[in-house]
XYZ file of N, CA and C in Angstrom:
501
model
N -12.340 -78.573 -74.282
C -13.820 -79.399 -74.795
C -14.513 -79.787 -73.840
N -16.133 -79.760 -74.431
C -17.253 -79.585 -74.245
C -16.940 -80.409 -72.951
N -18.830 -80.496 -72.613
C -19.174 -81.517 -71.585
C -20.479 -80.928 -71.743
N -21.076 -82.246 -72.005
C -22.401 -82.360 -72.265
C -23.488 -82.503 -71.459
N -22.381 -82.497 -70.537
C -24.322 -82.594 -69.158
C -22.978 -81.830 -67.862
N -24.037 -80.676 -67.115
C -23.706 -79.599 -66.407
C -23.583 -80.446 -65.339
N -23.737 -80.926 -65.141
C -23.277 -81.462 -63.567
C -21.699 -82.219 -64.009
N -21.692 -83.108 -65.333
C -20.540 -83.572 -64.771
C -18.974 -82.184 -65.042
N -19.361 -81.272 -65.678
C -18.264 -80.108 -65.590
C -18.367 -80.171 -64.191
N -19.399 -79.514 -62.959
C -18.920 -79.033 -61.726
C -18.853 -80.391 -60.849
N -19.225 -81.804 -61.752
C -18.043 -82.426 -60.068
C -16.726 -82.466 -60.745
N -16.467 -81.655 -61.736
C -15.210 -82.311 -62.224
C -14.063 -80.804 -62.054
N -15.608 -79.022 -61.552
C -14.400 -78.408 -61.871
C -13.760 -77.793 -60.082
N -13.793 -79.072 -59.063
C -12.991 -78.885 -58.129
C -11.211 -78.955 -58.754
N -10.836 -80.320 -59.710
C -9.432 -80.625 -59.609
C -8.842 -79.825 -60.689
N -10.232 -78.447 -60.906
C -9.640 -78.310 -62.101
C -9.424 -76.501 -61.686
N -8.258 -76.273 -60.482
C -8.602 -75.077 -60.483
C -8.572 -73.572 -61.351
N -7.964 -73.908 -63.378
C -7.644 -73.185 -62.836
C -9.201 -72.911 -64.003
N -9.964 -74.247 -64.256
C -11.331 -73.573 -65.071
C -12.245 -72.542 -64.664
N -12.090 -71.419 -64.396
C -12.920 -70.449 -64.197
C -14.023 -70.534 -64.825
N -15.211 -70.370 -65.961
C -15.991 -70.355 -66.545
C -16.256 -71.760 -67.090
N -17.569 -72.220 -66.870
C -18.613 -73.050 -67.883
C -19.639 -72.094 -69.342
N -19.165 -71.994 -70.427
C -19.639 -72.476 -71.262
C -21.234 -72.761 -71.123
N -22.017 -72.985 -71.404
C -23.472 -73.546 -71.575
C -23.837 -73.154 -72.271
N -25.219 -74.145 -73.941
C -24.961 -74.012 -75.103
C -26.191 -74.445 -74.541
N -27.324 -73.247 -75.110
C -28.996 -73.579 -74.740
C -29.989 -74.541 -74.981
N -30.599 -74.634 -74.283
C -31.228 -76.152 -73.791
C -31.651 -76.549 -72.193
N -32.045 -77.396 -71.830
C -32.898 -77.270 -70.909
C -31.478 -78.829 -69.513
N -30.971 -78.454 -68.674
C -29.990 -78.724 -67.669
C -30.987 -79.685 -67.158
N -30.382 -80.760 -66.131
C -30.854 -81.418 -65.607
C -30.003 -81.743 -64.481
N -30.044 -81.429 -63.382
C -28.725 -82.495 -62.332
C -28.790 -83.753 -61.849
N -30.124 -84.086 -62.391
C -29.954 -86.161 -61.890
C -31.009 -86.719 -63.655
N -31.116 -87.939 -63.949
C -31.341 -87.486 -64.547
C -32.493 -89.108 -64.099
N -31.655 -89.390 -63.225
C -32.491 -91.116 -62.212
C -33.750 -90.809 -61.211
N -33.470 -88.999 -61.201
C -34.947 -89.127 -59.415
C -34.608 -88.605 -58.611
N -33.500 -88.432 -57.666
C -32.723 -87.987 -56.927
C -33.357 -86.654 -56.383
N -34.013 -86.480 -55.619
C -34.562 -85.212 -55.571
C -33.998 -84.580 -54.313
N -32.103 -84.819 -54.312
C -31.629 -84.613 -53.916
C -30.313 -83.490 -54.994
N -30.582 -83.864 -55.798
C -29.751 -84.270 -56.726
C -29.462 -82.044 -56.800
N -28.304 -81.632 -56.814
C -28.484 -79.849 -57.464
C -27.169 -79.656 -57.926
N -27.287 -78.434 -58.342
C -26.146 -77.714 -59.328
C -25.619 -77.815 -58.384
N -24.429 -78.123 -57.433
C -23.096 -77.320 -56.174
C -22.600 -76.578 -57.528
N -22.084 -75.741 -56.823
C -21.836 -74.855 -57.591
C -20.349 -74.435 -56.939
N -18.883 -74.164 -57.450
C -17.783 -74.032 -56.202
C -17.339 -72.282 -56.642
N -16.311 -71.746 -55.458
C -16.459 -70.635 -55.585
C -15.162 -70.782 -56.410
N -15.077 -69.244 -57.380
C -14.546 -69.365 -58.797
C -14.900 -68.871 -59.697
N -15.800 -69.932 -60.310
C -15.982 -70.668 -61.333
C -17.982 -69.786 -61.525
N -17.052 -69.633 -62.657
C -19.616 -68.846 -63.510
C -19.590 -69.818 -64.264
N -20.869 -70.029 -63.761
C -21.634 -70.080 -65.386
C -22.328 -69.348 -66.443
N -21.642 -69.524 -67.106
C -22.557 -68.196 -68.880
C -23.903 -69.423 -69.550
N -24.101 -68.474 -70.189
C -26.333 -69.871 -70.744
C -26.008 -68.244 -71.858
N -26.998 -69.638 -72.651
C -26.845 -68.787 -73.746
C -25.977 -67.993 -74.995
N -25.988 -68.840 -75.248
C -25.410 -70.073 -76.036
C -25.233 -70.807 -77.141
N -25.133 -70.468 -78.899
C -25.497 -71.609 -79.812
C -24.190 -72.501 -79.823
N -23.799 -72.262 -79.270
C -22.493 -72.878 -79.480
C -21.473 -73.283 -80.551
N -21.507 -72.333 -80.980
C -20.548 -72.137 -81.972
C -19.458 -70.910 -81.828
N -20.111 -69.615 -80.478
C -18.659 -68.578 -80.625
C -17.864 -68.424 -79.494
N -16.503 -67.608 -79.907
C -15.599 -67.827 -79.281
C -15.531 -67.008 -78.688
N -16.257 -66.093 -78.522
C -15.450 -65.340 -77.031
C -17.691 -65.342 -76.648
N -17.192 -64.797 -74.830
C -18.166 -64.729 -74.050
C -19.502 -63.336 -74.586
N -18.998 -62.821 -75.157
C -19.371 -61.570 -75.469
C -20.805 -61.528 -76.332
N -20.454 -62.547 -77.472
C -20.566 -63.674 -78.551
C -22.082 -63.772 -78.745
N -22.493 -64.506 -77.751
C -23.747 -65.396 -76.876
C -24.408 -63.917 -76.972
N -25.691 -64.527 -77.088
C -27.249 -64.366 -77.027
C -28.182 -64.739 -75.922
N -28.475 -64.662 -75.172
C -29.114 -65.593 -73.569
C -30.428 -65.343 -74.384
N -30.472 -63.588 -74.643
C -32.427 -64.268 -74.633
C -32.776 -64.741 -75.390
N -32.154 -65.519 -76.997
C -32.356 -65.915 -77.670
C -32.136 -67.488 -77.288
N -30.586 -67.624 -77.573
C -30.457 -69.170 -76.808
C -30.495 -69.668 -74.986
N -31.723 -69.958 -74.880
C -32.194 -69.432 -74.070
C -31.304 -70.817 -73.380
N -30.780 -71.067 -72.385
C -30.645 -71.917 -71.569
C -31.122 -72.139 -69.638
N -31.218 -73.817 -70.165
C -32.731 -73.637 -69.222
C -31.864 -74.455 -67.659
N -31.137 -74.131 -66.010
C -31.462 -75.927 -66.126
C -32.565 -75.460 -64.686
N -33.186 -77.115 -65.064
C -34.387 -77.038 -63.550
C -34.331 -78.745 -63.111
N -34.475 -78.492 -62.269
C -35.342 -79.272 -60.980
C -36.626 -80.165 -60.967
N -36.999 -79.924 -62.302
C -38.044 -81.503 -63.287
C -36.921 -81.957 -63.617
N -36.509 -83.056 -62.655
C -35.896 -84.670 -63.191
C -36.512 -86.162 -62.457
N -38.308 -85.609 -61.995
C -38.924 -86.937 -62.430
C -40.146 -86.678 -63.314
N -41.320 -87.057 -63.226
C -42.516 -87.556 -63.904
C -42.719 -86.200 -65.363
N -42.237 -85.472 -66.090
C -42.269 -83.667 -66.387
C -44.007 -83.806 -66.066
N -44.054 -82.174 -65.514
C -44.660 -82.079 -65.967
C -45.529 -82.235 -64.448
N -44.771 -83.324 -63.212
C -45.538 -83.621 -61.845
C -44.241 -82.941 -61.468
N -44.551 -81.659 -60.155
C -43.737 -80.775 -59.471
C -43.409 -81.892 -58.086
N -43.782 -82.388 -57.421
C -43.388 -83.252 -56.525
C -43.131 -83.962 -57.033
N -41.849 -84.313 -57.654
C -41.153 -84.994 -57.455
C -39.922 -84.793 -58.830
N -39.140 -82.913 -57.835
C -38.434 -82.397 -58.189
C -37.903 -82.404 -57.403
N -36.403 -81.637 -57.958
C -35.086 -81.052 -56.472
C -35.349 -80.662 -55.798
N -34.933 -80.256 -54.383
C -35.530 -80.022 -53.418
C -35.425 -78.942 -53.800
N -33.598 -78.774 -54.995
C -33.023 -77.314 -54.919
C -32.228 -77.320 -56.289
N -32.746 -76.465 -57.664
C -31.807 -77.092 -58.588
C -30.455 -76.263 -58.808
N -29.694 -74.688 -58.001
C -28.710 -75.230 -57.334
C -28.230 -74.512 -55.701
N -27.890 -75.323 -55.618
C -26.770 -75.058 -54.037
C -25.839 -73.957 -54.034
N -24.945 -73.452 -53.568
C -24.802 -72.916 -52.994
C -23.728 -73.025 -51.325
N -22.844 -73.027 -51.088
C -22.223 -73.435 -49.987
C -20.664 -73.105 -49.620
N -20.851 -72.238 -48.762
C -19.743 -72.098 -47.998
C -18.799 -71.312 -48.795
N -19.346 -70.376 -50.822
C -18.928 -70.310 -51.544
C -18.585 -68.161 -51.653
N -17.880 -68.024 -52.110
C -17.966 -66.191 -51.269
C -18.233 -65.720 -52.822
N -17.231 -67.065 -54.280
C -17.299 -65.701 -55.212
C -18.183 -66.629 -56.874
N -18.964 -67.050 -56.388
C -19.586 -68.261 -57.555
C -20.529 -67.814 -57.882
N -20.821 -67.457 -59.727
C -21.603 -66.458 -60.299
C -21.558 -66.928 -61.258
N -24.238 -67.279 -61.448
C -25.009 -68.057 -63.243
C -24.730 -66.631 -63.801
N -25.170 -66.387 -64.719
C -24.894 -65.479 -65.454
C -25.983 -66.500 -66.834
N -26.945 -65.345 -67.297
C -27.568 -66.119 -68.332
C -28.653 -67.177 -68.214
N -28.851 -67.548 -67.082
C -29.659 -68.671 -67.110
C -30.882 -68.199 -66.934
N -32.004 -68.986 -66.962
C -33.188 -69.860 -66.222
C -33.084 -70.376 -65.139
N -33.555 -70.384 -64.449
C -34.081 -71.455 -63.237
C -35.065 -71.567 -62.875
N -35.790 -72.958 -62.571
C -36.118 -73.395 -62.569
C -37.019 -74.988 -61.857
N -38.483 -75.182 -61.867
C -38.589 -76.437 -61.363
C -38.255 -76.712 -60.117
N -37.518 -76.211 -59.626
C -37.494 -76.426 -57.500
C -38.588 -76.767 -57.294
N -39.080 -77.858 -55.815
C -40.112 -78.084 -55.470
C -39.123 -78.344 -53.912
N -38.663 -77.254 -52.797
C -38.275 -77.570 -51.688
C -39.186 -77.522 -50.940
N -40.284 -79.454 -51.182
C -40.930 -79.913 -49.879
C -40.331 -80.309 -48.586
N -39.288 -80.861 -48.941
C -38.524 -81.159 -47.457
C -38.313 -80.654 -45.995
N -37.723 -81.303 -45.604
C -37.063 -81.148 -44.241
C -36.383 -80.311 -44.430
N -36.205 -79.946 -42.812
C -35.343 -79.164 -42.394
C -34.556 -78.030 -43.650
N -33.554 -78.494 -44.572
C -33.017 -77.503 -45.371
C -33.169 -77.224 -46.677
N -33.907 -78.616 -46.854
C -34.175 -79.032 -48.238
C -35.369 -78.554 -48.627
N -36.435 -77.843 -47.034
C -38.049 -76.870 -47.420
C -36.977 -75.449 -47.507
N -36.334 -75.271 -47.502
C -35.841 -73.907 -47.977
C -35.387 -73.100 -49.150
N -35.496 -72.236 -50.158
C -34.622 -72.574 -50.872
C -34.308 -73.083 -53.533
N -36.024 -73.209 -53.807
C -35.927 -74.847 -54.088
C -35.132 -74.799 -56.016
N -35.499 -72.534 -56.315
C -34.045 -72.401 -57.297
C -32.963 -72.058 -57.066
N -32.225 -71.688 -55.784
C -31.667 -72.127 -55.516
C -31.780 -71.115 -54.114
N -30.073 -72.039 -53.249
C -30.576 -72.515 -51.894
C -28.917 -72.041 -51.512
N -28.567 -70.918 -50.356
C -27.042 -70.942 -50.797
C -27.238 -70.536 -48.684
N -26.423 -70.885 -48.268
C -25.928 -71.416 -47.399
C -24.580 -71.077 -47.113
N -23.938 -69.536 -46.241
C -22.947 -69.057 -45.575
C -22.421 -68.936 -47.002
N -22.803 -67.763 -48.136
C -22.170 -68.336 -49.193
C -22.770 -67.018 -49.625
N -21.737 -66.276 -50.761
C -21.863 -64.815 -50.794
C -22.234 -64.598 -53.218
N -23.069 -65.835 -53.085
C -23.151 -66.168 -54.589
C -23.953 -64.126 -55.474
N -23.379 -64.692 -56.847
C -24.194 -63.234 -57.679
C -24.561 -64.186 -58.946
N -25.679 -63.271 -58.543
C -26.821 -64.267 -60.731
C -26.860 -62.492 -61.141
N -26.589 -62.667 -62.616
C -26.849 -62.414 -63.462
C -27.126 -62.508 -64.373
N -28.207 -60.977 -64.868
C -29.283 -61.868 -66.503
C -29.871 -63.191 -66.389
N -30.358 -63.699 -64.772
C -31.129 -65.408 -65.017
C -32.858 -64.223 -64.798
N -32.822 -65.745 -65.170
C -34.834 -65.535 -64.507
C -35.315 -66.859 -63.526
N -35.751 -67.203 -62.762
C -36.182 -67.508 -61.635
C -37.582 -67.433 -61.426
N -37.920 -69.115 -61.735
C -39.554 -68.786 -62.694
C -39.730 -70.351 -62.398
N -41.366 -70.374 -61.341
C -42.002 -71.545 -60.887
C -40.994 -72.909 -60.019
N -40.647 -72.331 -59.023
C -39.931 -73.104 -58.153
C -41.068 -73.109 -56.244
N -41.340 -73.247 -56.228
C -42.158 -73.784 -55.368
C -42.239 -75.117 -53.684
N -42.853 -74.022 -53.291
C -43.237 -75.017 -51.748
C -42.304 -74.405 -50.714
N -41.370 -73.529 -50.383
C -40.737 -73.578 -49.743
C -41.353 -73.410 -48.956
N -40.453 -73.516 -47.588
C -41.193 -72.740 -46.371
C -40.552 -71.509 -46.184
N -39.233 -70.960 -46.873
C -38.642 -69.454 -47.549
C -38.181 -69.792 -48.821
N -38.425 -68.838 -49.281
C -37.825 -68.696 -50.390
C -37.906 -69.656 -51.419
N -38.925 -69.743 -52.041
C -38.886 -70.917 -53.486
C -38.923 -70.611 -54.592
N -37.588 -69.539 -54.810
C -37.352 -69.140 -55.833
C -35.822 -68.998 -55.560
N -35.049 -68.543 -54.136
C -34.068 -67.753 -53.926
C -34.508 -67.527 -52.135
N -33.803 -68.227 -51.650
C -32.967 -68.450 -50.177
C -31.772 -68.160 -50.126
N -31.529 -67.532 -49.286
C -29.520 -66.839 -48.910
C -29.617 -67.216 -47.656
N -29.267 -67.848 -46.894
C -29.144 -67.860 -45.346
C -27.031 -67.273 -45.224
N -26.645 -66.285 -44.526
C -25.380 -66.744 -43.975
C -25.051 -66.164 -44.360
N -25.283 -65.127 -45.624
C -24.249 -64.343 -45.979
C -24.624 -63.714 -47.157
N -24.166 -63.055 -47.930
C -24.425 -61.793 -49.303
C -25.159 -62.781 -50.407
N -26.765 -62.932 -51.375
C -26.670 -62.849 -52.423
C -26.561 -61.829 -53.457
N -26.195 -61.761 -54.174
C -25.864 -59.943 -54.854
C -26.507 -61.153 -56.936
N -27.766 -59.776 -57.395
C -29.014 -59.568 -58.022
C -28.263 -59.025 -58.344
N -27.813 -58.833 -60.008
C -27.771 -58.397 -61.511
C -29.041 -58.884 -62.272
N -30.001 -57.401 -62.779
C -30.863 -57.670 -64.136
C -31.657 -59.037 -64.315
N -32.074 -59.565 -62.996
C -33.332 -60.619 -62.533
C -34.201 -60.451 -62.948
N -35.116 -61.405 -63.621
C -36.526 -61.075 -62.656
C -36.517 -62.307 -62.594
N -38.149 -62.771 -61.584
C -38.467 -63.102 -60.831
C -39.996 -63.526 -61.177
N -40.338 -65.071 -61.900
C -41.968 -65.640 -61.698
C -42.722 -66.430 -61.359
N -42.949 -66.618 -61.437
C -45.194 -67.439 -60.936
C -44.172 -69.146 -59.584
N -43.525 -68.005 -59.145
C -42.337 -68.696 -57.799
C -43.312 -68.237 -56.646
N -43.403 -69.789 -55.904
C -44.605 -69.579 -54.762
C -44.424 -70.557 -53.496
N -44.580 -69.992 -52.381
C -43.850 -70.444 -51.487
C -45.379 -70.730 -50.856
């Protein structure tokens, strides 16, 4: 069964250990609709998020991520006003095998205190996530790593691009 909200699928994922893939259709997904700046897409070990689906595919190889763009966005407040965006669009912690493939990660605004000042797009601490075929863009205001910040772990990137991220 498909979810209409990615954050619901991620919240349920720990209770479904046999589910290791979330196929995500084109569109823009936000970790919160109510303006909670600490809201984030929280990844779990062994889970892959695969973007770029039209919604009619029966195999992952049928997707076209460059045609069916999947955006994970931190723009949860007033559209176009970065000051009320999520501190981190995606958070990975204590995890060694989370995967994001075929997504655009944008709109993180890491202007908070302590950890909320790092990694507007992706914040990884004590983890080793992998990003494949991703675009990280328009994340800003971080003390360290507007697009991505990784502490005490290994981040693996394959075929990813960074656009208009600024500290």
